[in-house]
Short mmCIF file of C-alpha atoms in Angstrom, two decimals:
data_model
loop_
_atom_site.label_atom_id
_atom_site.label_comp_id
_atom_site.label_asym_id
_atom_site.label_seq_id
_atom_site.Cartn_x
_atom_site.Cartn_y
_atom_site.Cartn_z
CA UNK P 1237 118.47 16.93 98.61
CA UNK P 1238 120.73 19.82 99.36
CA UNK P 1239 120.77 20.88 95.76
CA UNK P 1240 116.99 20.96 95.50
CA UNK P 1241 116.83 22.95 98.68
CA UNK P 1242 119.50 25.26 97.23
CA UNK P 1243 117.55 25.61 93.98
CA UNK P 1244 114.48 26.45 95.89
CA UNK P 1245 116.49 28.79 97.97
CA UNK P 1246 118.11 30.37 94.92
CA UNK P 1247 114.68 30.80 93.43
CA UNK P 1248 113.60 32.26 96.74
CA UNK P 1249 116.64 34.55 96.59
CA UNK P 1250 115.38 36.02 93.32
CA UNK P 1251 111.88 36.41 94.57
CA UNK P 1252 113.39 37.86 97.72
CA UNK P 1253 115.18 40.57 95.67
CA UNK P 1254 112.03 41.26 93.67
CA UNK P 1255 110.05 41.65 96.85
CA UNK P 1256 112.75 43.93 98.26
CA UNK P 1257 112.64 46.12 95.14
CA UNK P 1258 108.88 46.21 95.33
CA UNK P 1259 109.00 47.30 98.94
CA UNK P 1260 111.55 50.11 98.15
CA UNK P 1261 109.32 51.29 95.25
CA UNK P 1262 106.26 51.38 97.55
CA UNK P 1263 108.11 53.45 100.16
CA UNK P 1264 109.27 55.87 97.48
CA UNK P 1265 105.74 56.26 96.08
CA UNK P 1266 104.37 56.69 99.61
CA UNK P 1267 106.73 59.59 100.43
CA UNK P 1268 106.06 61.21 97.04
CA UNK P 1269 102.28 61.10 97.52
CA UNK P 1270 102.34 62.57 101.06
CA UNK P 1271 104.63 65.41 99.89
CA UNK P 1272 102.14 66.28 97.18
CA UNK P 1273 99.29 66.63 99.65
CA UNK P 1274 101.22 68.47 102.43
CA UNK P 1275 100.96 72.33 101.91
CA UNK P 1276 104.28 74.19 102.14
CA UNK P 1277 103.41 75.65 105.57
CA UNK P 1278 102.75 72.21 106.99
CA UNK P 1279 106.43 71.36 106.67
CA UNK P 1280 107.43 73.13 109.79
CA UNK P 1281 104.63 71.54 111.84
CA UNK P 1282 105.38 68.35 113.73
CA UNK P 1283 103.77 65.92 111.27
CA UNK P 1284 103.63 63.18 113.98
CA UNK P 1285 100.41 64.93 115.05
CA UNK P 1286 97.14 63.62 113.68
CA UNK P 1287 95.53 65.96 111.14
CA UNK P 1288 92.07 66.35 109.59
CA UNK P 1289 91.63 67.52 106.01
CA UNK P 1290 88.37 69.02 104.80
CA UNK P 1291 87.78 69.78 101.15
CA UNK P 1292 85.53 72.56 99.68
CA UNK P 1293 84.30 73.71 103.03
CA UNK P 1294 81.77 76.36 104.09
CA UNK P 1295 81.94 77.35 107.79
CA UNK P 1296 79.33 79.71 109.27
CA UNK P 1297 79.96 81.55 112.61
CA UNK P 1298 77.09 83.03 114.61
CA UNK P 1299 77.24 85.54 117.48
CA UNK P 1300 75.60 85.06 120.84
CA UNK P 1301 72.62 87.01 119.47
CA UNK P 1302 72.16 84.31 116.86
CA UNK P 1303 73.19 86.63 114.02
CA UNK P 1304 75.73 85.47 111.41
CA UNK P 1305 79.13 87.03 111.92
CA UNK P 1306 81.43 85.25 109.39
CA UNK P 1307 81.24 82.74 106.64
CA UNK P 1308 84.50 81.02 105.64
CA UNK P 1309 84.69 79.18 102.33
CA UNK P 1310 87.87 77.26 101.42
CA UNK P 1311 89.09 74.77 98.87
CA UNK P 1312 91.05 72.84 101.54
CA UNK P 1313 91.47 73.11 105.30
CA UNK P 1314 94.09 71.04 107.13
CA UNK P 1315 93.52 71.06 110.87
CA UNK P 1316 95.99 69.92 113.54
CA UNK P 1317 93.87 69.61 116.70
CA UNK P 1318 96.78 69.28 119.15
CA UNK P 1319 98.54 72.50 118.13
CA UNK P 1320 95.16 74.06 117.23
CA UNK P 1321 96.54 75.28 113.89
CA UNK P 1322 94.71 75.11 110.55
CA UNK P 1323 96.11 75.61 107.08
CA UNK P 1324 93.70 76.91 104.49
CA UNK P 1325 93.93 76.99 100.69
CA UNK P 1326 92.02 79.66 98.72
CA UNK P 1327 90.16 81.12 101.73
CA UNK P 1328 87.13 83.42 101.25
CA UNK P 1329 85.97 85.04 104.46
CA UNK P 1330 82.69 86.97 104.33
CA UNK P 1331 82.15 89.43 107.20
CA UNK P 1332 78.53 90.39 107.93
CA UNK P 1333 77.21 93.62 109.41
CA UNK P 1334 74.56 94.10 112.07
CA UNK P 1335 71.81 93.96 109.48
CA UNK P 1336 73.01 90.51 108.40
CA UNK P 1337 74.33 91.68 105.05
CA UNK P 1338 77.76 90.53 103.83
CA UNK P 1339 79.78 93.78 103.96
CA UNK P 1340 83.38 92.58 103.33
CA UNK P 1341 84.99 89.61 101.66
CA UNK P 1342 88.60 88.77 102.46
CA UNK P 1343 90.55 86.52 100.11
CA UNK P 1344 94.16 85.34 99.69
CA UNK P 1345 96.13 82.44 98.25
CA UNK P 1346 96.55 80.65 101.55
CA UNK P 1347 95.92 81.31 105.24
CA UNK P 1348 96.47 79.93 108.71
CA UNK P 1349 94.23 80.08 111.83
CA UNK P 1350 95.85 79.64 115.21
CA UNK P 1351 94.22 78.51 118.43
CA UNK P 1352 93.52 82.14 119.41
CA UNK P 1353 91.35 82.43 116.26
CA UNK P 1354 93.81 84.77 114.56
CA UNK P 1355 93.46 84.32 110.80
CA UNK P 1356 96.66 85.21 108.88
CA UNK P 1357 96.02 85.72 105.14
CA UNK P 1358 99.08 85.12 102.98
CA UNK P 1359 99.81 86.26 99.31
CA UNK P 1360 97.46 88.36 97.17
CA UNK P 1361 95.51 89.47 100.21
CA UNK P 1362 92.42 91.53 99.38
CA UNK P 1363 89.72 93.00 101.61
CA UNK P 1364 86.84 94.03 99.37
CA UNK P 1365 83.89 96.24 100.27
CA UNK P 1366 80.72 94.55 98.87
CA UNK P 1367 78.10 97.16 99.82
CA UNK P 1368 77.47 99.87 97.21
CA UNK P 1369 77.67 102.83 99.60
CA UNK P 1370 80.97 101.85 101.12
CA UNK P 1371 83.49 104.60 100.38
CA UNK P 1372 86.28 102.01 100.66
CA UNK P 1373 86.38 99.56 97.71
CA UNK P 1374 89.40 97.44 98.59
CA UNK P 1375 92.53 97.03 100.69
CA UNK P 1376 95.37 95.07 99.07
CA UNK P 1377 98.56 93.72 100.68
CA UNK P 1378 100.79 90.67 100.75
CA UNK P 1379 100.04 89.50 104.28
CA UNK P 1380 97.54 90.46 106.98
CA UNK P 1381 96.26 89.14 110.30
CA UNK P 1382 92.63 89.35 111.37
CA UNK P 1383 91.55 88.55 114.94
CA UNK P 1384 88.25 86.76 114.31
CA UNK P 1385 87.05 87.64 117.81
CA UNK P 1386 87.62 91.40 117.72
CA UNK P 1387 87.87 91.78 113.90
CA UNK P 1388 91.06 93.81 114.31
CA UNK P 1389 93.18 93.72 111.15
CA UNK P 1390 96.93 94.42 111.11
CA UNK P 1391 99.84 94.21 108.68
CA UNK P 1392 103.36 95.62 108.49
CA UNK P 1393 103.54 95.21 104.72
CA UNK P 1394 102.90 97.70 101.92
CA UNK P 1395 99.17 98.44 101.63
CA UNK P 1396 97.06 99.90 98.83
CA UNK P 1397 93.60 101.24 99.69
CA UNK P 1398 91.20 102.00 96.84
CA UNK P 1399 88.12 104.03 97.57
CA UNK P 1400 85.47 106.08 95.84
CA UNK P 1401 87.46 108.78 94.04
CA UNK P 1402 90.63 108.23 96.02
CA UNK P 1403 93.56 105.85 96.44
CA UNK P 1404 96.02 105.60 99.31
CA UNK P 1405 99.29 103.74 99.71
CA UNK P 1406 101.40 103.30 102.83
CA UNK P 1407 103.49 100.89 104.86
CA UNK P 1408 101.71 99.07 107.70
CA UNK P 1409 98.03 99.18 108.68
CA UNK P 1410 95.95 98.73 111.77
CA UNK P 1411 92.20 98.78 111.72
CA UNK P 1412 88.93 97.14 112.63
CA UNK P 1413 86.59 95.61 110.06
CA UNK P 1414 83.48 95.86 112.20
CA UNK P 1415 84.07 99.54 113.11
CA UNK P 1416 85.20 100.18 109.51
CA UNK P 1417 88.36 102.02 110.58
CA UNK P 1418 91.81 101.68 109.03
CA UNK P 1419 95.04 103.50 109.79
CA UNK P 1420 98.02 103.51 107.45
CA UNK P 1421 101.13 103.80 109.54
CA UNK P 1422 104.01 105.10 107.41
CA UNK P 1423 104.89 106.93 104.19
CA UNK P 1424 101.29 107.55 103.16
CA UNK P 1425 100.52 108.90 99.74
CA UNK P 1426 96.92 109.54 98.81
CA UNK P 1427 95.35 110.75 95.59
CA UNK P 1428 91.92 112.30 95.46
CA UNK P 1429 90.77 112.51 91.88
CA UNK P 1430 87.22 113.68 91.11
CA UNK P 1431 87.67 112.25 87.61
CA UNK P 1432 88.25 108.75 89.13
CA UNK P 1433 84.85 109.21 90.69
CA UNK P 1434 83.26 110.32 87.43
CA UNK P 1435 84.85 107.36 85.63
CA UNK P 1436 83.63 104.91 88.30
CA UNK P 1437 80.12 106.46 88.04
CA UNK P 1438 80.14 106.13 84.25
CA UNK P 1439 81.21 102.50 84.48
CA UNK P 1440 78.22 101.67 86.64
CA UNK T 1011 96.30 128.64 87.97
CA UNK T 1012 93.03 128.10 86.14
CA UNK T 1013 92.30 124.35 85.96
CA UNK T 1014 94.13 123.63 89.22
CA UNK T 1015 90.91 122.47 90.85
CA UNK T 1016 90.25 119.91 88.08
CA UNK T 1017 93.61 118.29 88.76
CA UNK T 1018 93.92 115.25 91.03
CA UNK T 1019 94.85 116.11 94.61
CA UNK T 1020 97.92 114.39 96.04
CA UNK T 1021 98.26 114.19 99.84
CA UNK T 1022 101.42 112.83 101.42
CA UNK T 1023 101.75 112.40 105.19
CA UNK T 1024 103.41 110.23 107.81
CA UNK T 1025 100.13 108.46 108.59
CA UNK T 1026 96.50 108.38 107.62
CA UNK T 1027 93.36 107.13 109.38
CA UNK T 1028 90.19 106.20 107.56
CA UNK T 1029 86.79 106.14 109.27
CA UNK T 1030 84.64 104.60 106.61
CA UNK T 1031 81.36 104.83 108.50
CA UNK T 1032 81.60 108.62 108.67
CA UNK T 1033 83.62 108.98 105.43
CA UNK T 1034 86.41 110.84 107.17
CA UNK T 1035 90.12 110.52 106.33
CA UNK T 1036 92.61 112.10 108.75
CA UNK T 1037 96.20 112.76 107.70
CA UNK T 1038 98.75 113.63 110.43
CA UNK T 1039 102.39 114.71 110.58
CA UNK T 1040 104.19 116.40 107.67
CA UNK T 1041 101.08 116.66 105.55
CA UNK T 1042 101.60 118.13 102.06
CA UNK T 1043 98.72 118.64 99.66
CA UNK T 1044 99.40 119.37 96.00
CA UNK T 1045 96.81 120.02 93.28
CA UNK T 1046 98.11 121.50 90.07
CA UNK T 1047 100.13 124.56 91.23
CA UNK T 1048 98.39 124.62 94.66
CA UNK T 1049 100.54 123.49 97.53
CA UNK T 1050 99.44 123.34 101.18
CA UNK T 1051 101.59 122.20 104.08
CA UNK T 1052 100.01 121.41 107.46
CA UNK T 1053 100.36 119.36 110.60
CA UNK T 1054 96.96 117.76 110.27
CA UNK T 1055 94.40 117.48 107.50
CA UNK T 1056 90.92 116.08 107.77
CA UNK T 1057 89.05 115.19 104.55
CA UNK T 1058 85.32 114.79 105.02
CA UNK T 1059 83.22 113.52 102.15
CA UNK T 1060 79.56 114.16 102.88
CA UNK T 1061 77.63 110.98 101.91
CA UNK T 1062 80.86 109.57 100.49
CA UNK T 1063 80.67 111.97 97.54
CA UNK T 1064 84.29 113.00 96.86
CA UNK T 1065 83.19 115.88 94.67
CA UNK T 1066 81.70 117.53 97.77
CA UNK T 1067 84.80 116.80 99.85
CA UNK T 1068 85.69 119.37 102.53
CA UNK T 1069 89.35 119.63 103.52
CA UNK T 1070 90.22 121.11 106.89
CA UNK T 1071 93.93 121.77 107.40
CA UNK T 1072 95.54 122.75 110.69
CA UNK T 1073 99.05 124.01 111.24
CA UNK T 1074 101.21 126.26 113.32
CA UNK T 1075 100.82 127.84 110.90
CA UNK T 1076 99.79 125.95 107.83
CA UNK T 1077 101.02 127.43 104.51
CA UNK T 1078 99.22 127.88 101.21
CA UNK T 1079 100.72 128.55 97.77
CA UNK T 1080 99.31 128.86 94.28
CA UNK T 1081 100.72 130.20 90.99
CA UNK T 1082 98.23 132.54 89.38
CA UNK T 1083 97.53 132.82 85.67
CA UNK T 1084 99.62 136.00 85.56
CA UNK T 1085 102.55 133.86 86.67
CA UNK T 1086 102.81 135.55 90.06
CA UNK T 1087 102.57 133.42 93.18
CA UNK T 1088 99.93 133.94 95.83
CA UNK T 1089 100.95 132.71 99.31
CA UNK T 1090 99.20 132.55 102.64
CA UNK T 1091 99.24 131.09 106.07
CA UNK T 1092 96.84 130.64 108.96
CA UNK T 1093 96.03 128.37 111.88
CA UNK T 1094 93.14 126.72 110.13
CA UNK T 1095 92.08 126.46 106.50
CA UNK T 1096 88.91 125.03 105.01
CA UNK T 1097 88.95 124.06 101.31
CA UNK T 1098 85.53 123.20 99.87
CA UNK T 1099 85.99 121.32 96.60
CA UNK T 1100 82.42 121.77 95.43
CA UNK T 1101 82.51 125.59 95.62
CA UNK T 1102 86.29 125.77 95.03
CA UNK T 1103 86.52 128.13 97.99
CA UNK T 1104 89.33 128.42 100.56
CA UNK T 1105 88.69 130.07 103.95
CA UNK T 1106 91.67 130.91 106.09
CA UNK T 1107 90.96 131.38 109.80
CA UNK T 1108 93.10 132.55 112.72
CA UNK T 1109 96.05 134.89 111.97
CA UNK T 1110 95.08 134.65 108.35
CA UNK T 1111 97.53 136.22 105.97
CA UNK T 1112 97.71 136.20 102.17
CA UNK T 1113 100.27 137.93 100.07
CA UNK T 1114 100.88 138.40 96.37
CA UNK T 1115 104.27 139.90 95.49
CA UNK T 1116 104.21 143.19 97.51
CA UNK T 1117 100.58 143.44 98.54
CA UNK T 1118 99.08 141.43 101.35
CA UNK T 1119 95.93 140.98 103.29
CA UNK T 1120 95.68 140.20 106.98
CA UNK T 1121 92.58 139.39 108.99
CA UNK T 1122 90.74 137.00 111.26
CA UNK T 1123 89.48 135.17 108.23
CA UNK T 1124 90.07 135.52 104.54
CA UNK T 1125 88.09 133.89 101.79
CA UNK T 1126 89.91 133.00 98.56
CA UNK T 1127 87.99 131.85 95.47
CA UNK T 1128 90.43 129.45 93.90
CA UNK T 1129 88.89 129.24 90.44
CA UNK T 1130 88.46 133.03 90.02
CA UNK T 1131 91.69 133.59 92.00
CA UNK T 1132 89.85 136.33 93.92
CA UNK T 1133 90.22 137.36 97.56
CA UNK T 1134 87.55 138.49 100.08
CA UNK T 1135 88.98 139.50 103.41
CA UNK T 1136 86.48 139.48 106.24
CA UNK T 1137 86.79 140.03 109.97
CA UNK T 1138 87.22 142.81 112.47
CA UNK T 1139 90.86 143.71 111.89
CA UNK T 1140 91.63 143.78 108.19
CA UNK T 1141 94.68 145.53 106.88
CA UNK T 1142 95.13 145.58 103.15
CA UNK T 1143 98.44 146.88 102.03
CA UNK T 1144 98.75 147.52 98.37
CA UNK T 1145 102.21 148.38 97.20
CA UNK T 1146 101.94 151.74 95.31
CA UNK T 1147 103.67 150.29 92.28
CA UNK T 1148 101.25 147.32 92.41
CA UNK T 1149 98.37 149.84 92.80
CA UNK T 1150 99.42 151.74 89.65
CA UNK T 1151 99.57 148.55 87.60
CA UNK T 1152 95.98 147.57 88.70
#
């Protein structure tokens, strides 16, 4: 009787090992999969917190007067409600003027929004003037923060501003998108070139 | 020199503010403008582009004093200073105001305001007190 039990047991031992291996494999796959979905910035966030992921989103923000203020498109938004932080992939923020026309579009590789509604754009940041008459065509930098409430924009990185017939470079910028003001803070070099203007006019 | 005004204009400064609604760019602290052989140093420069058209840009420079330099076709430098200078790109005209002074080798012009036509490299001194001192040798050559 003992032997049969032993046989059964030995059989069980094999199946036991197989099951164990299966379990280890599952755990490994599980950690691999979650790494793939977590964006790099999420690593330093306490992942014990629940998170919501939205894919291919379009978020519209209206002012108290009912007029549209922003439209945020994104490939992926990960939101952590407890810390109030969101991580965004491929953000596109359209900023509208008083007449309801999209005047600026802000893009970057990734971005974060904190609970004070400060949007920090990271890598290949570009602020582009959409309206024809805007003398400013684009602002380019590697990182910039925009307060979505006041529309103040700031960076301490190198900035390139391209406008109609001129280009400026400097270190650091403060400005306001709504008031359309921008101040380059250090080591500013600007080039005004009437020919740039002629070229841009010929290309139209 | 002829052709200076077709050259791109480089402005370096410690900082620069852009007011896009009014198409005004303000450069402050250690401002240096270069365009071909033209060189202007000032404390503050305001570039206004009426209707955003850079070709009609008006450059107002302020200094204590600001300085102006250009090499003329004859190879001789023309230099000036003043408290305020207005450079109108469209008309290629420079107006120096307030203790305006322009000199070329030994002759110089002083006055409340002096107009300098950059393309023709020609001076027009205006204002109550104008003293034009032409060095005799210079006078003979002319």
